Every structure is written in C-alpha cells, then in structure tokens.
XYZ file of C-alpha atoms in Angstrom:
559
model
C 31.190 -144.569 19.688
C 32.337 -145.358 15.677
C 33.672 -142.252 14.032
C 31.429 -141.988 10.868
C 33.855 -142.529 7.347
C 34.767 -139.481 5.319
C 32.720 -140.190 2.813
C 29.829 -141.347 4.969
C 27.633 -139.128 2.675
C 29.003 -140.318 -1.016
C 28.747 -144.248 0.393
C 24.783 -143.508 -0.393
C 25.808 -143.677 -3.992
C 28.643 -145.672 -3.894
C 28.974 -148.772 -0.896
C 27.034 -152.338 -1.685
C 25.784 -154.314 -4.039
C 22.761 -152.661 -4.300
C 24.967 -149.707 -5.665
C 27.027 -151.982 -8.477
C 25.281 -149.719 -11.475
C 25.906 -146.406 -9.944
C 29.835 -147.639 -9.705
C 29.866 -148.907 -12.940
C 29.012 -145.058 -14.212
C 31.333 -143.401 -11.985
C 33.741 -146.034 -13.225
C 33.465 -144.605 -16.605
C 34.462 -140.430 -15.667
C 37.410 -142.276 -13.781
C 37.099 -143.627 -10.588
C 38.764 -146.950 -9.603
C 38.178 -149.499 -7.354
C 40.362 -147.274 -4.477
C 38.343 -144.577 -5.117
C 35.351 -145.231 -3.448
C 36.180 -145.930 -0.244
C 37.643 -141.553 -0.457
C 35.374 -138.432 0.082
C 34.250 -137.418 -2.988
C 34.538 -133.448 -3.522
C 32.910 -131.123 -6.289
C 34.161 -128.505 -7.784
C 31.557 -126.140 -8.387
C 33.070 -124.423 -11.398
C 31.417 -121.311 -13.352
C 33.952 -121.352 -16.266
C 32.567 -119.468 -19.206
C 34.157 -117.544 -21.929
C 31.221 -114.780 -21.779
C 33.580 -112.523 -19.526
C 37.128 -112.030 -18.094
C 35.958 -112.899 -14.762
C 35.449 -116.340 -15.321
C 37.170 -116.853 -18.506
C 40.112 -118.438 -16.567
C 38.319 -120.303 -14.282
C 38.038 -123.766 -15.855
C 42.247 -123.904 -14.960
C 41.400 -122.712 -11.182
C 39.189 -125.601 -11.242
C 41.295 -128.238 -12.244
C 44.494 -126.626 -9.555
C 41.017 -127.118 -7.034
C 41.104 -130.385 -8.179
C 44.682 -131.611 -8.036
C 44.665 -130.296 -4.499
C 41.921 -132.668 -3.520
C 43.111 -135.917 -5.386
C 46.816 -135.471 -4.263
C 45.660 -135.311 -0.828
C 43.054 -138.367 -0.637
C 39.730 -137.660 -2.074
C 38.390 -138.328 -5.298
C 37.706 -134.343 -6.947
C 34.432 -134.001 -10.026
C 34.117 -131.117 -12.015
C 30.983 -129.446 -12.565
C 29.911 -126.849 -14.141
C 27.386 -123.810 -13.685
C 25.939 -120.753 -15.297
C 27.552 -117.188 -15.523
C 26.403 -113.529 -17.306
C 28.092 -110.627 -17.701
C 26.932 -107.663 -16.007
C 29.373 -105.582 -17.711
C 28.418 -106.609 -20.552
C 25.096 -106.763 -19.856
C 24.371 -103.742 -17.983
C 22.229 -100.761 -19.710
C 19.869 -103.677 -21.889
C 17.452 -105.668 -21.160
C 20.039 -108.986 -20.415
C 20.346 -106.973 -17.257
C 17.460 -108.219 -16.020
C 18.494 -111.426 -15.486
C 22.223 -111.090 -13.560
C 20.339 -111.298 -10.112
C 18.144 -114.033 -11.410
C 21.025 -116.116 -12.119
C 22.374 -115.887 -8.490
C 19.486 -117.800 -8.019
C 19.977 -120.181 -10.480
C 23.691 -120.573 -9.863
C 22.680 -121.275 -6.140
C 19.809 -124.063 -6.990
C 22.138 -125.306 -9.309
C 24.917 -126.397 -7.086
C 21.857 -127.300 -4.158
C 20.916 -129.960 -7.202
C 24.168 -131.393 -8.494
C 26.251 -131.460 -5.041
C 22.682 -133.152 -3.674
C 21.880 -135.564 -5.996
C 25.122 -136.784 -6.336
C 25.938 -137.216 -2.300
C 29.174 -135.069 -2.387
C 31.417 -134.918 1.215
C 32.087 -131.276 0.234
C 32.626 -129.320 -1.198
C 35.048 -126.051 -3.262
C 33.495 -123.852 -5.309
C 35.449 -120.841 -7.835
C 33.027 -118.253 -9.061
C 34.488 -114.814 -10.462
C 31.630 -112.686 -12.144
C 29.574 -110.508 -8.965
C 26.552 -113.565 -8.588
C 29.359 -116.171 -8.455
C 30.181 -115.296 -5.037
C 26.620 -114.979 -3.125
C 25.195 -117.919 -5.288
C 28.005 -120.315 -4.540
C 27.851 -119.363 -1.017
C 23.538 -119.529 -1.152
C 24.306 -123.195 -1.715
C 26.296 -123.646 0.817
C 24.421 -122.221 3.096
C 21.781 -124.648 1.909
C 24.032 -127.624 1.975
C 25.964 -127.391 5.111
C 28.889 -129.789 4.219
C 32.608 -129.280 4.413
C 32.530 -126.154 2.115
C 35.607 -123.885 1.005
C 35.027 -120.736 -1.907
C 37.453 -119.652 -3.685
C 37.317 -116.159 -5.253
C 39.196 -116.230 -9.331
C 40.508 -113.429 -8.492
C 40.708 -109.350 -9.513
C 41.560 -107.904 -13.183
C 44.728 -105.949 -13.339
C 44.298 -102.388 -14.102
C 44.425 -101.065 -17.667
C 46.228 -98.559 -18.966
C 46.656 -95.799 -21.700
C 47.935 -92.807 -21.707
C 49.663 -93.487 -17.868
C 46.382 -93.277 -16.544
C 45.118 -96.348 -15.318
C 42.103 -97.894 -16.908
C 39.505 -100.121 -15.486
C 35.732 -100.838 -16.813
C 33.801 -97.618 -15.287
C 36.421 -95.896 -16.703
C 34.654 -96.994 -20.415
C 31.435 -96.240 -18.364
C 31.997 -92.850 -17.762
C 33.738 -91.794 -20.978
C 30.554 -91.970 -22.227
C 29.096 -89.155 -20.804
C 32.527 -87.790 -20.927
C 32.800 -88.311 -25.056
C 28.598 -86.903 -24.894
C 29.338 -83.434 -23.105
C 32.633 -82.980 -25.252
C 34.895 -83.481 -22.589
C 37.166 -85.854 -24.255
C 37.333 -86.413 -28.509
C 36.287 -89.457 -29.907
C 40.158 -91.090 -30.249
C 40.674 -90.561 -26.421
C 37.160 -92.630 -26.230
C 37.762 -95.617 -28.533
C 41.584 -96.054 -26.883
C 39.504 -96.168 -23.230
C 37.750 -99.134 -24.158
C 39.872 -100.692 -25.932
C 42.643 -100.923 -23.175
C 40.258 -100.699 -19.849
C 40.211 -104.583 -19.670
C 43.933 -106.482 -20.157
C 42.718 -110.008 -19.309
C 41.225 -112.195 -16.665
C 39.861 -111.463 -13.407
C 37.023 -109.243 -12.008
C 35.882 -105.417 -11.934
C 39.540 -104.166 -10.432
C 38.049 -101.472 -8.139
C 36.160 -102.401 -4.501
C 32.843 -103.018 -6.582
C 30.568 -105.620 -6.391
C 33.208 -108.560 -6.917
C 35.989 -108.212 -4.757
C 33.729 -106.693 -1.975
C 31.750 -109.753 -1.902
C 35.418 -111.556 -1.939
C 36.524 -109.640 0.914
C 33.431 -110.272 2.184
C 33.594 -114.058 2.283
C 37.069 -114.188 3.995
C 36.098 -112.285 6.207
C 32.866 -114.717 6.870
C 35.871 -117.214 7.800
C 34.796 -119.178 3.795
C 38.070 -118.750 1.846
C 41.323 -118.542 3.044
C 43.037 -116.063 4.449
C 44.382 -112.833 2.291
C 43.292 -115.411 -0.968
C 40.294 -112.397 -1.515
C 43.123 -110.233 -2.706
C 45.351 -111.924 -4.895
C 44.831 -111.325 -8.651
C 43.306 -113.556 -11.042
C 46.635 -113.814 -12.935
C 49.626 -115.328 -11.551
C 50.761 -118.174 -9.057
C 49.181 -116.877 -6.177
C 45.425 -117.433 -6.950
C 46.141 -121.003 -8.381
C 47.606 -121.942 -4.889
C 44.538 -121.040 -3.775
C 42.544 -123.181 -5.120
C 44.958 -126.053 -4.638
C 45.156 -125.140 -0.979
C 41.014 -125.141 -0.618
C 40.770 -128.674 -2.224
C 44.005 -129.662 0.975
C 41.354 -127.345 3.371
C 38.374 -128.871 2.167
C 39.133 -132.439 3.171
C 40.337 -131.218 6.559
C 37.224 -130.055 6.816
C 35.984 -133.164 6.091
C 37.888 -135.010 8.843
C 37.010 -132.213 11.526
C 33.353 -132.492 10.672
C 32.967 -128.677 10.446
C 30.381 -127.604 8.097
C 29.131 -123.976 7.224
C 26.717 -123.590 9.894
C 29.039 -123.941 12.259
C 31.662 -120.804 10.615
C 29.035 -118.303 9.392
C 27.546 -116.934 12.335
C 25.766 -113.608 13.341
C 29.232 -112.371 14.385
C 31.150 -113.725 11.348
C 28.487 -111.881 9.331
C 29.511 -109.279 11.510
C 33.354 -109.303 10.493
C 31.882 -109.613 6.681
C 30.122 -106.007 6.950
C 32.446 -104.852 9.334
C 35.783 -105.101 6.730
C 32.739 -104.184 3.600
C 32.879 -100.725 5.482
C 36.159 -100.699 6.319
C 36.966 -100.972 2.352
C 34.221 -99.090 0.926
C 32.174 -101.840 -0.488
C 29.345 -102.303 -2.663
C 25.849 -100.996 -1.700
C 25.293 -105.084 -3.288
C 26.804 -106.505 -0.432
C 23.736 -105.350 1.260
C 21.609 -107.909 -0.555
C 23.657 -110.364 -0.875
C 24.844 -111.013 2.710
C 21.093 -110.713 3.565
C 20.330 -113.431 0.984
C 23.503 -115.692 2.872
C 22.452 -115.195 5.879
C 18.599 -116.583 4.828
C 19.990 -119.675 3.492
C 21.828 -120.089 7.284
C 18.599 -119.041 9.101
C 20.718 -116.329 10.532
C 18.989 -113.098 11.711
C 20.387 -110.192 8.754
C 18.796 -107.320 8.826
C 19.481 -103.706 7.558
C 19.517 -101.995 10.961
C 22.966 -104.350 11.453
C 23.614 -102.980 8.548
C 22.743 -99.635 10.350
C 24.489 -100.688 13.337
C 28.336 -101.176 11.962
C 27.650 -98.253 9.723
C 27.725 -96.406 12.669
C 30.926 -97.894 14.571
C 33.377 -99.122 11.696
C 35.295 -95.872 10.178
C 35.627 -95.521 5.826
C 39.708 -96.572 5.919
C 40.258 -97.655 1.869
C 41.138 -94.697 -1.166
C 39.671 -97.769 -3.595
C 37.560 -96.663 -6.386
C 35.245 -96.326 -7.542
C 35.247 -92.701 -5.127
C 39.036 -93.272 -4.304
C 41.926 -93.848 -6.696
C 42.899 -97.426 -6.217
C 42.157 -100.972 -7.166
C 42.401 -104.012 -5.889
C 45.407 -104.919 -7.270
C 46.873 -102.330 -5.412
C 45.862 -103.370 -2.292
C 47.409 -106.610 -2.911
C 50.721 -105.464 -3.423
C 51.004 -103.943 -0.255
C 49.563 -107.355 2.195
C 46.366 -107.435 0.697
C 42.639 -108.001 2.372
C 44.364 -110.136 5.449
C 46.792 -107.245 6.044
C 44.002 -105.140 6.778
C 42.174 -107.287 8.653
C 44.987 -107.895 11.331
C 44.731 -103.875 11.090
C 41.027 -104.321 12.149
C 41.621 -106.645 14.199
C 44.321 -104.929 16.206
C 41.423 -102.224 16.695
C 38.847 -104.293 18.182
C 36.892 -103.654 15.357
C 36.720 -107.445 14.263
C 35.260 -110.510 16.504
C 38.953 -113.004 16.652
C 36.851 -115.524 17.586
C 34.854 -116.947 14.853
C 36.012 -120.265 13.575
C 37.258 -120.101 9.548
C 37.811 -123.038 7.105
C 41.447 -123.631 7.814
C 39.998 -125.084 10.811
C 41.656 -122.154 12.841
C 40.259 -118.782 14.288
C 40.091 -115.925 12.713
C 42.815 -114.330 15.244
C 44.918 -117.445 14.523
C 44.760 -116.999 10.958
C 45.608 -113.486 11.156
C 48.869 -113.993 13.637
C 50.477 -114.995 10.688
C 50.589 -111.955 8.262
C 51.448 -108.193 9.683
C 49.012 -105.524 9.664
C 48.671 -103.087 6.924
C 51.635 -100.475 7.286
C 51.501 -97.197 8.557
C 51.685 -94.783 6.048
C 50.093 -96.190 2.895
C 48.339 -94.510 0.581
C 45.448 -96.756 0.529
C 44.452 -97.375 3.662
C 44.016 -95.000 6.636
C 44.256 -95.870 9.743
C 41.078 -95.954 12.523
C 42.162 -92.549 14.033
C 42.480 -90.863 10.101
C 39.802 -92.533 7.963
C 38.666 -91.451 5.019
C 34.923 -91.328 6.774
C 34.275 -91.296 10.471
C 31.494 -93.947 10.017
C 30.727 -96.802 7.606
C 29.963 -95.385 3.662
C 27.166 -97.662 3.570
C 23.592 -95.262 4.318
C 20.203 -97.069 5.134
C 17.781 -94.080 4.603
C 14.111 -94.356 5.714
C 10.850 -91.840 4.741
C 8.222 -91.770 3.441
C 9.183 -92.763 0.260
C 11.623 -95.620 1.714
C 9.420 -96.583 4.821
C 11.381 -100.282 4.733
C 14.699 -98.609 3.937
C 16.732 -97.969 1.282
C 20.946 -98.118 0.592
C 22.982 -94.925 -0.420
C 26.959 -95.121 -0.318
C 28.740 -91.735 0.083
C 31.781 -92.439 -0.115
C 33.497 -90.097 -1.193
C 30.935 -86.990 -1.318
C 31.032 -83.734 -0.085
C 27.484 -82.978 0.247
C 25.513 -86.260 1.191
C 21.927 -84.354 1.052
C 19.902 -82.697 -2.397
C 16.627 -81.505 -2.303
C 14.723 -80.828 -5.805
C 12.132 -81.087 -8.072
C 11.131 -85.009 -9.485
C 12.071 -85.968 -12.665
C 10.022 -89.870 -13.541
C 11.164 -92.828 -15.568
C 9.469 -95.410 -15.741
C 12.808 -97.406 -17.136
C 16.441 -97.055 -17.453
C 16.366 -97.055 -20.770
C 14.191 -93.801 -20.957
C 16.486 -92.433 -18.335
C 19.908 -92.204 -20.536
C 18.135 -91.084 -22.657
C 17.407 -88.119 -20.868
C 20.710 -87.679 -19.240
C 22.277 -88.434 -23.361
C 20.068 -85.655 -24.465
C 21.266 -82.978 -21.762
C 17.369 -83.318 -20.267
C 18.867 -83.199 -16.494
C 20.115 -80.080 -14.691
C 21.809 -79.667 -11.745
C 19.050 -80.057 -8.588
C 17.515 -81.990 -10.641
C 16.471 -86.055 -8.417
C 16.264 -88.664 -11.051
C 13.715 -90.921 -9.923
C 14.287 -94.535 -12.351
C 10.964 -97.093 -10.497
C 9.695 -100.726 -11.507
C 12.944 -101.847 -12.113
C 12.683 -103.830 -8.536
C 13.323 -106.994 -7.961
C 9.277 -107.997 -9.040
C 8.847 -104.654 -11.280
C 12.160 -105.211 -13.449
C 12.180 -107.889 -12.815
C 15.455 -108.642 -11.886
C 16.377 -105.556 -10.322
C 19.066 -104.087 -12.696
C 22.100 -102.505 -11.122
C 22.023 -98.718 -12.831
C 25.715 -98.326 -14.059
C 24.939 -96.772 -17.621
C 22.424 -94.205 -16.096
C 24.893 -92.946 -12.957
C 28.060 -93.076 -14.936
C 26.819 -91.212 -17.736
C 25.851 -88.158 -15.043
C 29.433 -88.930 -13.260
C 30.894 -88.051 -16.821
C 28.984 -85.165 -17.453
C 30.260 -83.830 -14.075
C 26.605 -84.413 -12.104
C 27.539 -86.783 -10.012
C 26.894 -84.593 -7.265
C 24.683 -82.172 -7.962
C 21.908 -84.660 -9.226
C 20.860 -86.985 -6.579
C 18.953 -90.192 -7.814
C 16.923 -92.121 -6.438
C 15.743 -95.796 -7.841
C 14.209 -99.839 -6.566
C 16.808 -101.320 -8.577
C 19.763 -101.764 -7.880
C 23.281 -100.124 -8.801
C 26.550 -101.614 -9.562
C 29.783 -101.494 -6.992
C 31.309 -99.205 -9.824
C 28.541 -96.400 -9.061
C 29.518 -93.285 -6.805
C 27.580 -89.880 -6.796
C 24.704 -89.263 -5.170
C 23.066 -91.776 -5.586
C 19.968 -94.326 -3.610
C 19.182 -97.609 -4.559
C 17.375 -100.761 -2.524
C 14.395 -98.398 -2.679
C 11.252 -100.916 -0.269
C 8.732 -101.285 -1.058
C 9.379 -101.322 -4.675
C 7.277 -99.827 -7.504
C 5.479 -102.521 -8.371
C 4.131 -103.736 -5.556
C 2.927 -100.442 -4.734
C 5.550 -98.241 -2.996
C 4.825 -94.961 -2.468
C 7.223 -94.006 -5.725
C 4.605 -95.435 -7.648
C 3.060 -92.613 -6.695
C 5.301 -89.673 -7.321
C 4.605 -87.681 -10.417
C 7.327 -85.282 -11.636
C 8.168 -81.605 -10.332
C 7.364 -83.362 -6.983
C 10.006 -82.239 -4.246
C 12.447 -85.055 -2.839
C 15.039 -84.752 -0.252
C 17.773 -87.453 -0.128
C 19.640 -86.628 3.364
C 22.416 -89.466 3.889
C 23.224 -87.577 7.452
C 19.991 -87.507 8.689
C 19.437 -90.756 6.517
C 16.464 -89.396 4.882
C 14.653 -90.090 1.896
C 11.097 -88.506 1.299
C 8.826 -86.434 -0.748
C 6.900 -83.381 0.146
C 3.506 -84.946 0.060
C 0.721 -85.199 2.818
C 0.209 -89.074 3.717
C -3.533 -88.447 2.588
C -1.866 -87.543 -1.013
C 0.226 -90.361 -1.691
C -2.517 -92.404 -0.429
C -5.028 -90.517 -3.159
C -2.684 -91.328 -5.721
C -2.091 -94.656 -4.832
C -5.765 -95.990 -4.680
C -5.914 -94.878 -8.457
C -2.851 -96.542 -9.821
C -2.722 -99.741 -11.232
C 0.657 -102.075 -11.613
C 1.943 -102.033 -15.083
C 1.219 -105.556 -16.521
C 4.034 -108.048 -16.338
C 5.378 -108.611 -20.380
C 8.420 -111.307 -19.651
C 7.754 -115.216 -19.369
C 10.050 -118.103 -19.226
C 12.434 -117.364 -15.650
C 11.702 -113.449 -15.535
C 8.361 -114.972 -14.713
C 8.897 -117.274 -12.082
C 11.509 -115.083 -10.120
C 8.668 -112.417 -9.933
C 6.006 -114.892 -9.076
C 8.806 -116.205 -5.942
C 10.821 -113.238 -5.059
C 11.166 -111.371 -2.134
C 11.510 -107.652 -1.269
C 15.448 -106.197 -1.560
C 15.081 -105.274 2.390
C 14.457 -108.817 2.466
C 17.901 -110.273 0.415
C 15.541 -110.287 -3.635
C 15.632 -114.247 -2.529
C 13.292 -116.980 -4.264
C 12.915 -119.502 -1.228
C 11.739 -117.208 1.754
C-alpha cells in the first residue's frame, strides 16, 4: 500500500491542471513551483495590539513559520481575534469574552479547512485564545501543535511584586481607606511591565499547563515567559514538530484521549488552577467527542493534592516557577508519584513519560511546590458543589481558605454592576451571601467573570467573611469564598431565579453543598410565577444566547 504524500490534504488546492488558478493566487503570496510539493502548515496567530497577552505574538508566529520552512514545509500565517478580559472586566465588553472563544475556534476551523492545510501551529496568549485554538484543533483533527505566548513578568513597587489582580484588589483597598491615592496610582502604573499573559495561576497559565499536560504543547513550554529566547525557541521547535507529526500521521485525536484529559485535570488541581479550566476542558473534550463531565473533576479533585503556592491565593507567579524548573519539572514529580498517565502520546511523537525523562523532578524544599506528602491541601482546590440551588452542579475554588463554608442571608443582584456598586458603597456586611444572577451563558449573555466584585471584597477585607455565588464565571485571579457556574442558570429558570432578599443560603465546600433554606414546593411556586428577562442584545450576543448550552456542558455553541 502506497504511503500518502505529506501534502495529501493541500493537494486538493495545488495539484493538477485544474488547480492552475489556485496556484496563481498562491504565487502572489510567495509560493514557488517547489512549494506546491511541500506540506502546507497554517500558523494561526492571535496577534493584537489590544492586550499585552498578545502584543508580541506576531514575532512568535514568524518564528513558527521559520521552524516549518527551514525543515521542508511551507507555512502560511493567518489571523484570528482576541479580546482582553483584563481590559473589558467589569464592563459590558466582558460579555464578549467567552463568546470570543467560539469565534476563535470557528475562524481557525474555517481557514484551515478552506485552505486545506496539512498541519497547524496555533499561537495564543489571552485566556480564551487557548481553548478556542484547542476546540478548533479538536474539530480539524489534522497534525497540530499549540504554543503558548507566555506569561508576563511580575511588576514591582517598593519591593512588592505586582500583577493585574493587585490592581483590581487595590480598588477595594483605596475605597476602604487602606492605601493612599498615591500608592493606588503607583500600583496601577507598575503592575504590567510588558508583554505576556497575567502572571499568576490565573486562566491563561492554567490553560497553558493543562494543554502541555494533555500532550498538545512541547515539554516545559507552558512556563516559559513571554519575553526571552526560550519562547521564540518554543515556536520554532513547534514548526519542526508539526512536520514530524504530519510525516507520522499523528493527529490530535490520538493524543487527546480520556487519559490525557485526566492528566490535564491532575496538573490543574496540583497547581491550583482557575475554575475556568472546568468550563474549557469540557468544551475541548466535546470537540473531540471525548466524554468529560463535572463528575470527572470531582473524582480527580479527591485524588490529587494542591501543591503550589501560586497566586491568586499564594505568593508566587509563573515566572518564579519557570526559574526552578517549570511545568515539566512539576509533571515529572507528579509522574514519579503515580499521579499521571505516562503512556499518553504527545506532540513530540513520544509518550509523556519519555518526554519527562529528560527533566529532573522539581527540587525538594523549594518554596513554591510542595511534595504530595506535605500538601497545601490534601485534595484539589476545585470543588464541585450541588444542592437545591445547583442541581446540575457549580464550581468553587477553595485554595487559601481557612473556613470554606458560610450560611447567611442572600443579597440579590441581577447584574455585576449593581453588586459592585453595593460593595463600594459598603452595603455588604460580613456574614452576607451575595448572589449575582442573570450572568450565565444565556442570561449575560456571555457568562462574564466577576473579578471586580470579588477583588473589591478582598480589598475591603471581606474575602472570607462574605460568600458570593453566581451563574457567571470567575477570573483565574479570583479568590475568596466564591461559587460560580451555578447550573441551571437563572435565565433558563434555574433555582437562582427564585431567590429573594434575605433567603438563607449555605455554601459548604467540605460537604460540597450549595443550598437555600426553602422547601422544594416554595421554590417551584416562585418559579411558576417567574418570567425570564427579555433579551436586550442583537448581533453576536443574540446568536450566542440562542445556541449556547449550559456551563456544565462547556458552554459550547455546536453541541
């Protein structure tokens, strides 16, 4: 049986007399006669001047192209969108953040199939870039490598390390009179020193490590900072790697198996990653038709200890971890402890165990990563809650909490803006349970992240004495006694819609409970008299709201 040519897919548009017009167009963008016989690799670039997360990705995309073309392939760089969560946070613009994940996935799929690429390298920075790229990679199932644009270096003021969450929390601090206006301005001015994604174990760094653990990024590339030689080298190596994948016929569905997703969840739990990992990994799995649910996160949370003293609940950032060995060193330790499946295939063409054999395990006694025998928490910090307020589940992050439970009166808000105004006006008191509803995938629409209210609570010193629940999401920078992704959401008649001011709510992470002290009959009667708020948006938000499924199903639009 003849081996198919390496450009078997792109030959649809480059081979034969009938494709002379196609070739003529390609000649105009730099193709020669020889290039038509090479595998064509798309390089999906999320470059944008909008955000520091992506401001350097044009340079990285060109390095990936060099890696392809210096190793016998032909590369074409194309663009897709990004929006900045950090800039749009707390505004109407944040409604477009999760929507952008779907647009990114759709656009990469459209270009890659229309141009019949033989392989793909995707380079992403800001939060939604990564799952967006990976959803497209799962749908396409052509040889592919993902490259993370890299973490930002920490800022500094008066010997204090800063990041973007420092600024969000300073809003509450200045409002409470805990810092001066001068210090407030200095924190803002020094928090973000240059290119790269938010520095702690927030959503960008969470997803980069998850994708490396899945086997879809090159070893240790998740922890390399955005600035410096290592990140450019990652991109050039990805260009070489994708050609090897094409030659061997290794596609994403051979790599992203159920066991590989377990590896990703394990690393997220150990490092104390963002609650958004739950949403995004389920969405990525759906693109591959891999079964993954909240129950899998619950099962692995009980098995995997929390080991990393990383922000938001800890002290350190990803750049600090990179200096002591990075993500590969952490994974080598987890593998040696029997917590990872070492037989999973990766984009190197080797197994995870074979890749990690080249790395030393993270050194004992380092200040950032504990050993499993001496964890920060014996189980994972992402906890799945259920109860009469969340019959389909909700997600809490309990890292750093001394008392992960509260029972108190509901303070009801139908938008993030109303809640933030109440916090800054000092109308929220210790013992309250704040409810922000109609912020789910359909209700928002777009499932905004509630970083502004949660950071304000922390800044005012109420991070553990006030509970907060929402059908929206949280930034990876959020910490405190908070529960998100409450399903079903209020907009579709979930129990949150029945709540009234003063109802007694219990959040108990140890018992995995989210409930209101009301009989089922009372909740049903209230919902029978309820009508959903009307849709206020047109265009992409209206389309999204009509198509999106529950957060417990990944909030995808093609399921």
